[in-house]
Amino acid sequence: MSPITRVEFAGRHVARVFAAALAMAIGSALAAPFDPPAAGLVDEVLSFVPSSLAGKLSPDVDDAVKGLKPGERAVMIVKYARGTSPQLLASQSGGELVADYPKLDLSVMKYPIETLVPGLVSLVTNEGVDCISPNRELMLAALPDASHAAATTGASAVWRTANVDGFGVGVAVVDSGIALHPDFNSAATGQSRIVARVDFVGDGSLLRDPYGHGTHVAGLLAGNGSRAVGQSARALTGIAPQANLIDLRVLDRNGAGRLDGLLAALAWVLDHHTQYGIRVVNLSLGTAPSDSFERDPACIAVERLVDAGLTVVSAAGNNGKNRDGKKVYGGIHSPGIDPKVITVGAVNSFASDLRADDELASYSSRGPTRSYQWPDSDGDGTFEISERRYDNLIKPDVVAPGNRLISVRAADSKLAIDHPELLVGRDYLQLSGTSMSTPVVAGLAALLYQTRPDLTPSLLKSILMFTAQPVAGLNALEQGAGAINGAAALELTRTLVANPGAVALGNSVTRAINLTQARSTVVGCESIPWGRAISYSNGWLFGRDLRRARGIRWGTGLVGEAGVLWGDGVFYADRAQAPGAVSHSFAWGNGVLWGDSSLGPIDLPQQAARLGSNGVLWGDGVLWGDGVLVGDGVLWGDGVLWGDGVLAPDGTLIGDGVLWGDGLLVGDGVLWGDGVLWGDGVLWGDAAIGGDTIDRPPVPEVDDLNVVRFGATSMHLSWDSVAGSSKYSVYWGSLTSIQTAQIYDHRQNGDLLTLAGVTVQPEGSNRLAVNLPLTAAAGTRVYVLISATVRGVEGTVGHDSAGNERPNAPACP
């Protein structure tokens, strides 16, 4: 800053500090929140710094300091350059160094709210500071709701085929704690498999998990289901039932936490992962995305873990719809916004092991990532939304079951006490959310690491994505590469040569397999096709075989030879030397890679390395397939305009920083409001659960009836139960036409159809399901009536099928 600016800065802020001190002295402001500058605290700071430095300060600092009172202190996360002293940074800027994580190049500092502006100006203008972020709140990715998950994901097939169960693999669960429970004991010794515990909350709780979320997550990942006998209709086994657990508690008894606690836990993992054999880190939580992944402290930390050889699995978040139930894009949580982690969305499997009826869970966050950098591009000293450089990465990477999964209950935890309707038997409860789908994938990662300890994190991620099964009707912004298939991932893993990460660049790491041929793997009684949705991912190229590769080169096609800055940072450099020559330089960025003229990794011959227009180039950017329009935006194959805005399939334009869901304005990014709609009928706000799952009306109503027909001889029914119901009666019959708007009662209108029936007793899960035989031929519509009885009062719902539900899907016995 110039001397004049410094004088002006000092004068203005001395006056502010004096006024605040005077107000405190007379006692008038002791209970009043801090009153930030009218223009906003961030704007106030940036008015004193060159525009070239403005990108160092996260724009959500304003939100983070709202409500602070005079005398209170604001917590900031500072990313500093190597060789810089964080203690000196804090003292020079008038702050206090609270914690430092030198392996992450991150520190935590506190500032009196009255002097926060000059402190931030000092940091922003210091050459040793890379970026500054607020201490953001952590958000859970769970909702209130055998092992069904192990069967439908192919994990149980992996147990049988490879004789692995996660033994010896350490998985860090960064969450609300893990309660002691027999399901976490070793089958060999009977001792607990929770081999380390560190509490980063320090709230004096005597319970291992006073909230209950972390225990449920750990059970889905590594519970052995030993207490399920007699309490559940089927086994409740986790994906890796003999893996070791490392309990890192960052969420308090109300399920709340802060970014500084998460950073402390991740730094601990970096220091101790060798000691405890940690290969996988499960993050069923996150923060609201703001900073680009290149500057986000949580992303910086997880990238250090991945670089150290650890697989980080992160929840996508539960912001797939807004409070009005409308579909929303752009709600991926941090650090799920980072390209190096495995970001997991959730499918609703309807408690059916068959995958043919799976759908995207309505709450599962969709991409693209809307984190951003905010440079003052035009140098006018203002920061307009149009100047934001959004990451716009395709996330999630994969999806997995996450709806109404049953897992271990933490005794006396808040979730169990406040919501007895979630309990299943004495030891279990059901929850929903991407919090639940995340440990399913983390458990599969543990199984693969036990099978092949020489896997690298990027190779493991690539294998899970390549073998995933695309879910019908979903786009890549909803499901990434598709639903994970553990059995297929194992099959591909077994073809790898020893130490694939050490193979010379450009060489194959697979043997005796042709990846260009259509492939499928049997899971249960279904033949699940490999999606093969990616061509290149994180240093691995999929062609006829899988090759270790370095970078991408640009051909001489549509975009010209001088180098193109595309999207939000994919840069193709080096002018081609002659017609037909190949540019060999590719700076990997955070945007979208398009075109028939792109070539594969520079290690391979031109013909072998060429990437066609079909297939997804996954990682920091995406090579998408059909329907590409290169210009100011990119025309997505299904009608989505990608670039400065998104054109939804219904024709709604999504502009700069504004996302629409089914025609509804959500706001600048995504507006989640005072509460977040986390699931079907469940509004979660301030760590409370409400909605229509509580205080049901006295007359039963059977909700969300789902009919899936698998062939001429069987169909699958599932429906939401009624609390307290003593029984359900299911009636069905075949027909050629029916008025779908009319609700038929089987007692009054039974003469319209020849109905068969069966009585189903409640089985402990809020969604009941039954497989029924059919007498109707394929193509004939089926009408179903569900009648629930509560205290002698009956309620009925009717539903008819279209006649051709999943007509080619196999039917399990």
PDB file of N, CA, C and O in Angstrom, residues 206-263:
ATOM      1  N   LEU A 206     -18.339 -38.091  28.200  1.00  0.00           N
ATOM      2  CA  LEU A 206     -17.876 -39.390  28.675  1.00  0.00           C
ATOM      3  C   LEU A 206     -18.211 -40.499  27.688  1.00  0.00           C
ATOM      4  O   LEU A 206     -17.768 -41.637  27.861  1.00  0.00           O
ATOM      5  N   LEU A 207     -19.002 -40.171  26.659  1.00  0.00           N
ATOM      6  CA  LEU A 207     -19.367 -41.160  25.651  1.00  0.00           C
ATOM      7  C   LEU A 207     -18.379 -41.120  24.500  1.00  0.00           C
ATOM      8  O   LEU A 207     -17.840 -40.066  24.151  1.00  0.00           O
ATOM      9  N   ARG A 208     -18.151 -42.282  23.914  1.00  0.00           N
ATOM     10  CA  ARG A 208     -17.262 -42.331  22.753  1.00  0.00           C
ATOM     11  C   ARG A 208     -17.874 -41.609  21.554  1.00  0.00           C
ATOM     12  O   ARG A 208     -17.161 -40.994  20.770  1.00  0.00           O
ATOM     13  N   ASP A 209     -19.175 -41.721  21.415  1.00  0.00           N
ATOM     14  CA  ASP A 209     -19.883 -41.077  20.313  1.00  0.00           C
ATOM     15  C   ASP A 209     -21.207 -40.541  20.834  1.00  0.00           C
ATOM     16  O   ASP A 209     -22.254 -41.171  20.675  1.00  0.00           O
ATOM     17  N   PRO A 210     -21.216 -39.380  21.445  1.00  0.00           N
ATOM     18  CA  PRO A 210     -22.454 -38.864  22.042  1.00  0.00           C
ATOM     19  C   PRO A 210     -23.514 -38.483  21.014  1.00  0.00           C
ATOM     20  O   PRO A 210     -24.681 -38.381  21.358  1.00  0.00           O
ATOM     21  N   TYR A 211     -23.103 -38.274  19.769  1.00  0.00           N
ATOM     22  CA  TYR A 211     -24.084 -37.925  18.734  1.00  0.00           C
ATOM     23  C   TYR A 211     -24.637 -39.159  18.028  1.00  0.00           C
ATOM     24  O   TYR A 211     -25.841 -39.260  17.792  1.00  0.00           O
ATOM     25  N   GLY A 212     -23.786 -40.102  17.632  1.00  0.00           N
ATOM     26  CA  GLY A 212     -24.252 -41.356  17.049  1.00  0.00           C
ATOM     27  C   GLY A 212     -24.003 -41.518  15.571  1.00  0.00           C
ATOM     28  O   GLY A 212     -24.178 -42.618  15.033  1.00  0.00           O
ATOM     29  N   HIS A 213     -23.571 -40.478  14.908  1.00  0.00           N
ATOM     30  CA  HIS A 213     -23.361 -40.534  13.460  1.00  0.00           C
ATOM     31  C   HIS A 213     -22.133 -41.362  13.096  1.00  0.00           C
ATOM     32  O   HIS A 213     -22.172 -42.227  12.212  1.00  0.00           O
ATOM     33  N   GLY A 214     -21.018 -41.127  13.782  1.00  0.00           N
ATOM     34  CA  GLY A 214     -19.775 -41.819  13.445  1.00  0.00           C
ATOM     35  C   GLY A 214     -19.844 -43.317  13.651  1.00  0.00           C
ATOM     36  O   GLY A 214     -19.263 -44.093  12.889  1.00  0.00           O
ATOM     37  N   THR A 215     -20.568 -43.752  14.679  1.00  0.00           N
ATOM     38  CA  THR A 215     -20.719 -45.181  14.938  1.00  0.00           C
ATOM     39  C   THR A 215     -21.487 -45.852  13.809  1.00  0.00           C
ATOM     40  O   THR A 215     -21.147 -46.958  13.370  1.00  0.00           O
ATOM     41  N   HIS A 216     -22.540 -45.195  13.350  1.00  0.00           N
ATOM     42  CA  HIS A 216     -23.319 -45.740  12.240  1.00  0.00           C
ATOM     43  C   HIS A 216     -22.453 -45.849  10.983  1.00  0.00           C
ATOM     44  O   HIS A 216     -22.472 -46.869  10.278  1.00  0.00           O
ATOM     45  N   VAL A 217     -21.660 -44.802  10.704  1.00  0.00           N
ATOM     46  CA  VAL A 217     -20.765 -44.818   9.551  1.00  0.00           C
ATOM     47  C   VAL A 217     -19.753 -45.959   9.669  1.00  0.00           C
ATOM     48  O   VAL A 217     -19.516 -46.712   8.720  1.00  0.00           O
ATOM     49  N   ALA A 218     -19.149 -46.105  10.866  1.00  0.00           N
ATOM     50  CA  ALA A 218     -18.152 -47.154  11.080  1.00  0.00           C
ATOM     51  C   ALA A 218     -18.758 -48.542  10.912  1.00  0.00           C
ATOM     52  O   ALA A 218     -18.109 -49.469  10.414  1.00  0.00           O
ATOM     53  N   GLY A 219     -20.010 -48.711  11.323  1.00  0.00           N
ATOM     54  CA  GLY A 219     -20.667 -50.004  11.165  1.00  0.00           C
ATOM     55  C   GLY A 219     -20.900 -50.367   9.721  1.00  0.00           C
ATOM     56  O   GLY A 219     -20.725 -51.529   9.320  1.00  0.00           O
ATOM     57  N   LEU A 220     -21.308 -49.402   8.901  1.00  0.00           N
ATOM     58  CA  LEU A 220     -21.477 -49.671   7.476  1.00  0.00           C
ATOM     59  C   LEU A 220     -20.150 -50.019   6.830  1.00  0.00           C
ATOM     60  O   LEU A 220     -20.087 -50.838   5.909  1.00  0.00           O
ATOM     61  N   LEU A 221     -19.082 -49.431   7.323  1.00  0.00           N
ATOM     62  CA  LEU A 221     -17.765 -49.659   6.759  1.00  0.00           C
ATOM     63  C   LEU A 221     -17.167 -50.981   7.237  1.00  0.00           C
ATOM     64  O   LEU A 221     -16.677 -51.773   6.442  1.00  0.00           O
ATOM     65  N   ALA A 222     -17.221 -51.218   8.566  1.00  0.00           N
ATOM     66  CA  ALA A 222     -16.434 -52.327   9.117  1.00  0.00           C
ATOM     67  C   ALA A 222     -17.132 -53.087  10.234  1.00  0.00           C
ATOM     68  O   ALA A 222     -16.472 -53.826  10.963  1.00  0.00           O
ATOM     69  N   GLY A 223     -18.440 -52.948  10.403  1.00  0.00           N
ATOM     70  CA  GLY A 223     -19.131 -53.744  11.418  1.00  0.00           C
ATOM     71  C   GLY A 223     -19.204 -55.208  11.011  1.00  0.00           C
ATOM     72  O   GLY A 223     -19.308 -55.529   9.830  1.00  0.00           O
ATOM     73  N   ASN A 224     -19.168 -56.108  12.005  1.00  0.00           N
ATOM     74  CA  ASN A 224     -19.238 -57.541  11.671  1.00  0.00           C
ATOM     75  C   ASN A 224     -20.637 -58.122  11.819  1.00  0.00           C
ATOM     76  O   ASN A 224     -20.851 -59.302  11.553  1.00  0.00           O
ATOM     77  N   GLY A 225     -21.608 -57.294  12.267  1.00  0.00           N
ATOM     78  CA  GLY A 225     -22.990 -57.757  12.351  1.00  0.00           C
ATOM     79  C   GLY A 225     -23.251 -58.815  13.388  1.00  0.00           C
ATOM     80  O   GLY A 225     -24.263 -59.517  13.323  1.00  0.00           O
ATOM     81  N   SER A 226     -22.373 -58.946  14.395  1.00  0.00           N
ATOM     82  CA  SER A 226     -22.479 -60.044  15.351  1.00  0.00           C
ATOM     83  C   SER A 226     -23.731 -59.973  16.216  1.00  0.00           C
ATOM     84  O   SER A 226     -24.202 -61.001  16.697  1.00  0.00           O
ATOM     85  N   ARG A 227     -24.279 -58.782  16.426  1.00  0.00           N
ATOM     86  CA  ARG A 227     -25.449 -58.647  17.289  1.00  0.00           C
ATOM     87  C   ARG A 227     -26.755 -58.595  16.507  1.00  0.00           C
ATOM     88  O   ARG A 227     -27.812 -58.363  17.101  1.00  0.00           O
ATOM     89  N   ALA A 228     -26.712 -58.822  15.214  1.00  0.00           N
ATOM     90  CA  ALA A 228     -27.919 -58.680  14.403  1.00  0.00           C
ATOM     91  C   ALA A 228     -28.853 -59.874  14.517  1.00  0.00           C
ATOM     92  O   ALA A 228     -30.041 -59.766  14.216  1.00  0.00           O
ATOM     93  N   VAL A 229     -28.322 -61.029  14.931  1.00  0.00           N
ATOM     94  CA  VAL A 229     -29.152 -62.232  15.016  1.00  0.00           C
ATOM     95  C   VAL A 229     -30.296 -61.997  15.997  1.00  0.00           C
ATOM     96  O   VAL A 229     -30.083 -61.615  17.145  1.00  0.00           O
ATOM     97  N   GLY A 230     -31.511 -62.175  15.526  1.00  0.00           N
ATOM     98  CA  GLY A 230     -32.680 -61.980  16.360  1.00  0.00           C
ATOM     99  C   GLY A 230     -33.177 -60.551  16.391  1.00  0.00           C
ATOM    100  O   GLY A 230     -34.253 -60.284  16.907  1.00  0.00           O
ATOM    101  N   GLN A 231     -32.376 -59.600  15.841  1.00  0.00           N
ATOM    102  CA  GLN A 231     -32.788 -58.205  15.848  1.00  0.00           C
ATOM    103  C   GLN A 231     -33.126 -57.690  14.453  1.00  0.00           C
ATOM    104  O   GLN A 231     -33.697 -56.618  14.312  1.00  0.00           O
ATOM    105  N   SER A 232     -32.764 -58.428  13.441  1.00  0.00           N
ATOM    106  CA  SER A 232     -32.997 -57.999  12.067  1.00  0.00           C
ATOM    107  C   SER A 232     -33.338 -59.216  11.232  1.00  0.00           C
ATOM    108  O   SER A 232     -32.939 -60.337  11.547  1.00  0.00           O
ATOM    109  N   ALA A 233     -34.076 -58.960  10.149  1.00  0.00           N
ATOM    110  CA  ALA A 233     -34.473 -60.063   9.281  1.00  0.00           C
ATOM    111  C   ALA A 233     -33.305 -60.600   8.465  1.00  0.00           C
ATOM    112  O   ALA A 233     -33.394 -61.678   7.896  1.00  0.00           O
ATOM    113  N   ARG A 234     -32.206 -59.868   8.397  1.00  0.00           N
ATOM    114  CA  ARG A 234     -31.054 -60.321   7.629  1.00  0.00           C
ATOM    115  C   ARG A 234     -29.775 -59.821   8.281  1.00  0.00           C
ATOM    116  O   ARG A 234     -29.812 -59.043   9.223  1.00  0.00           O
ATOM    117  N   ALA A 235     -28.651 -60.268   7.756  1.00  0.00           N
ATOM    118  CA  ALA A 235     -27.358 -59.871   8.313  1.00  0.00           C
ATOM    119  C   ALA A 235     -27.145 -58.371   8.159  1.00  0.00           C
ATOM    120  O   ALA A 235     -27.625 -57.750   7.220  1.00  0.00           O
ATOM    121  N   LEU A 236     -26.425 -57.800   9.122  1.00  0.00           N
ATOM    122  CA  LEU A 236     -26.107 -56.369   9.094  1.00  0.00           C
ATOM    123  C   LEU A 236     -24.596 -56.201   9.155  1.00  0.00           C
ATOM    124  O   LEU A 236     -24.039 -55.636  10.095  1.00  0.00           O
ATOM    125  N   THR A 237     -23.947 -56.700   8.156  1.00  0.00           N
ATOM    126  CA  THR A 237     -22.489 -56.713   8.108  1.00  0.00           C
ATOM    127  C   THR A 237     -21.976 -55.553   7.281  1.00  0.00           C
ATOM    128  O   THR A 237     -22.536 -55.225   6.231  1.00  0.00           O
ATOM    129  N   GLY A 238     -20.890 -54.926   7.743  1.00  0.00           N
ATOM    130  CA  GLY A 238     -20.257 -53.860   6.992  1.00  0.00           C
ATOM    131  C   GLY A 238     -19.516 -54.396   5.783  1.00  0.00           C
ATOM    132  O   GLY A 238     -19.381 -55.601   5.583  1.00  0.00           O
ATOM    133  N   ILE A 239     -18.993 -53.488   4.967  1.00  0.00           N
ATOM    134  CA  ILE A 239     -18.349 -53.873   3.721  1.00  0.00           C
ATOM    135  C   ILE A 239     -17.004 -54.552   3.971  1.00  0.00           C
ATOM    136  O   ILE A 239     -16.641 -55.511   3.292  1.00  0.00           O
ATOM    137  N   ALA A 240     -16.243 -54.065   4.947  1.00  0.00           N
ATOM    138  CA  ALA A 240     -14.931 -54.650   5.287  1.00  0.00           C
ATOM    139  C   ALA A 240     -14.955 -55.043   6.758  1.00  0.00           C
ATOM    140  O   ALA A 240     -14.393 -54.342   7.618  1.00  0.00           O
ATOM    141  N   PRO A 241     -15.587 -56.153   7.101  1.00  0.00           N
ATOM    142  CA  PRO A 241     -15.934 -56.446   8.498  1.00  0.00           C
ATOM    143  C   PRO A 241     -14.774 -56.789   9.419  1.00  0.00           C
ATOM    144  O   PRO A 241     -15.007 -56.995  10.612  1.00  0.00           O
ATOM    145  N   GLN A 242     -13.548 -56.837   8.904  1.00  0.00           N
ATOM    146  CA  GLN A 242     -12.409 -57.082   9.788  1.00  0.00           C
ATOM    147  C   GLN A 242     -11.328 -56.006   9.633  1.00  0.00           C
ATOM    148  O   GLN A 242     -10.196 -56.189  10.098  1.00  0.00           O
ATOM    149  N   ALA A 243     -11.677 -54.885   9.027  1.00  0.00           N
ATOM    150  CA  ALA A 243     -10.723 -53.784   8.913  1.00  0.00           C
ATOM    151  C   ALA A 243     -10.512 -53.134  10.272  1.00  0.00           C
ATOM    152  O   ALA A 243     -11.384 -53.170  11.150  1.00  0.00           O
ATOM    153  N   ASN A 244      -9.348 -52.537  10.465  1.00  0.00           N
ATOM    154  CA  ASN A 244      -9.064 -51.783  11.684  1.00  0.00           C
ATOM    155  C   ASN A 244      -9.608 -50.367  11.547  1.00  0.00           C
ATOM    156  O   ASN A 244      -9.553 -49.765  10.466  1.00  0.00           O
ATOM    157  N   LEU A 245     -10.122 -49.844  12.641  1.00  0.00           N
ATOM    158  CA  LEU A 245     -10.727 -48.518  12.641  1.00  0.00           C
ATOM    159  C   LEU A 245      -9.879 -47.553  13.469  1.00  0.00           C
ATOM    160  O   LEU A 245      -9.406 -47.901  14.553  1.00  0.00           O
ATOM    161  N   ILE A 246      -9.714 -46.354  12.957  1.00  0.00           N
ATOM    162  CA  ILE A 246      -9.032 -45.290  13.670  1.00  0.00           C
ATOM    163  C   ILE A 246     -10.068 -44.194  13.876  1.00  0.00           C
ATOM    164  O   ILE A 246     -10.573 -43.601  12.912  1.00  0.00           O
ATOM    165  N   ASP A 247     -10.428 -43.947  15.126  1.00  0.00           N
ATOM    166  CA  ASP A 247     -11.521 -43.050  15.492  1.00  0.00           C
ATOM    167  C   ASP A 247     -10.978 -41.647  15.729  1.00  0.00           C
ATOM    168  O   ASP A 247     -10.270 -41.404  16.712  1.00  0.00           O
ATOM    169  N   LEU A 248     -11.313 -40.722  14.847  1.00  0.00           N
ATOM    170  CA  LEU A 248     -10.879 -39.332  14.968  1.00  0.00           C
ATOM    171  C   LEU A 248     -12.120 -38.460  15.106  1.00  0.00           C
ATOM    172  O   LEU A 248     -12.847 -38.226  14.131  1.00  0.00           O
ATOM    173  N   ARG A 249     -12.382 -38.015  16.317  1.00  0.00           N
ATOM    174  CA  ARG A 249     -13.631 -37.303  16.624  1.00  0.00           C
ATOM    175  C   ARG A 249     -13.462 -35.802  16.403  1.00  0.00           C
ATOM    176  O   ARG A 249     -12.650 -35.151  17.050  1.00  0.00           O
ATOM    177  N   VAL A 250     -14.272 -35.261  15.453  1.00  0.00           N
ATOM    178  CA  VAL A 250     -14.234 -33.829  15.159  1.00  0.00           C
ATOM    179  C   VAL A 250     -15.607 -33.175  15.299  1.00  0.00           C
ATOM    180  O   VAL A 250     -15.716 -31.961  15.178  1.00  0.00           O
ATOM    181  N   LEU A 251     -16.656 -33.971  15.543  1.00  0.00           N
ATOM    182  CA  LEU A 251     -18.011 -33.455  15.699  1.00  0.00           C
ATOM    183  C   LEU A 251     -18.475 -33.644  17.136  1.00  0.00           C
ATOM    184  O   LEU A 251     -18.239 -34.696  17.733  1.00  0.00           O
ATOM    185  N   ASP A 252     -19.165 -32.643  17.679  1.00  0.00           N
ATOM    186  CA  ASP A 252     -19.553 -32.683  19.087  1.00  0.00           C
ATOM    187  C   ASP A 252     -20.845 -33.460  19.298  1.00  0.00           C
ATOM    188  O   ASP A 252     -21.351 -34.121  18.378  1.00  0.00           O
ATOM    189  N   ARG A 253     -21.388 -33.359  20.491  1.00  0.00           N
ATOM    190  CA  ARG A 253     -22.571 -34.152  20.862  1.00  0.00           C
ATOM    191  C   ARG A 253     -23.811 -33.752  20.073  1.00  0.00           C
ATOM    192  O   ARG A 253     -24.817 -34.463  20.088  1.00  0.00           O
ATOM    193  N   ASN A 254     -23.771 -32.612  19.387  1.00  0.00           N
ATOM    194  CA  ASN A 254     -24.880 -32.183  18.538  1.00  0.00           C
ATOM    195  C   ASN A 254     -24.586 -32.374  17.054  1.00  0.00           C
ATOM    196  O   ASN A 254     -25.343 -31.902  16.203  1.00  0.00           O
ATOM    197  N   GLY A 255     -23.485 -33.037  16.752  1.00  0.00           N
ATOM    198  CA  GLY A 255     -23.128 -33.259  15.359  1.00  0.00           C
ATOM    199  C   GLY A 255     -22.535 -32.046  14.680  1.00  0.00           C
ATOM    200  O   GLY A 255     -22.502 -31.977  13.453  1.00  0.00           O
ATOM    201  N   ALA A 256     -22.029 -31.085  15.459  1.00  0.00           N
ATOM    202  CA  ALA A 256     -21.461 -29.860  14.905  1.00  0.00           C
ATOM    203  C   ALA A 256     -19.947 -29.877  15.030  1.00  0.00           C
ATOM    204  O   ALA A 256     -19.382 -30.489  15.945  1.00  0.00           O
ATOM    205  N   GLY A 257     -19.272 -29.215  14.119  1.00  0.00           N
ATOM    206  CA  GLY A 257     -17.820 -29.119  14.153  1.00  0.00           C
ATOM    207  C   GLY A 257     -17.356 -27.970  13.296  1.00  0.00           C
ATOM    208  O   GLY A 257     -18.148 -27.289  12.640  1.00  0.00           O
ATOM    209  N   ARG A 258     -16.045 -27.738  13.314  1.00  0.00           N
ATOM    210  CA  ARG A 258     -15.456 -26.641  12.557  1.00  0.00           C
ATOM    211  C   ARG A 258     -14.280 -27.135  11.726  1.00  0.00           C
ATOM    212  O   ARG A 258     -13.702 -28.196  11.990  1.00  0.00           O
ATOM    213  N   LEU A 259     -13.920 -26.318  10.762  1.00  0.00           N
ATOM    214  CA  LEU A 259     -12.856 -26.669   9.836  1.00  0.00           C
ATOM    215  C   LEU A 259     -11.532 -26.890  10.544  1.00  0.00           C
ATOM    216  O   LEU A 259     -10.765 -27.782  10.170  1.00  0.00           O
ATOM    217  N   ASP A 260     -11.232 -26.116  11.584  1.00  0.00           N
ATOM    218  CA  ASP A 260      -9.940 -26.279  12.256  1.00  0.00           C
ATOM    219  C   ASP A 260      -9.815 -27.651  12.893  1.00  0.00           C
ATOM    220  O   ASP A 260      -8.729 -28.238  12.926  1.00  0.00           O
ATOM    221  N   GLY A 261     -10.921 -28.209  13.398  1.00  0.00           N
ATOM    222  CA  GLY A 261     -10.883 -29.563  13.947  1.00  0.00           C
ATOM    223  C   GLY A 261     -10.628 -30.604  12.880  1.00  0.00           C
ATOM    224  O   GLY A 261      -9.882 -31.574  13.092  1.00  0.00           O
ATOM    225  N   LEU A 262     -11.246 -30.423  11.701  1.00  0.00           N
ATOM    226  CA  LEU A 262     -11.019 -31.350  10.592  1.00  0.00           C
ATOM    227  C   LEU A 262      -9.559 -31.303  10.158  1.00  0.00           C
ATOM    228  O   LEU A 262      -8.932 -32.343   9.923  1.00  0.00           O
ATOM    229  N   LEU A 263      -8.991 -30.106  10.064  1.00  0.00           N
ATOM    230  CA  LEU A 263      -7.593 -29.984   9.659  1.00  0.00           C
ATOM    231  C   LEU A 263      -6.665 -30.644  10.666  1.00  0.00           C
ATOM    232  O   LEU A 263      -5.674 -31.282  10.298  1.00  0.00           O
TER     233      LEU A 263
END
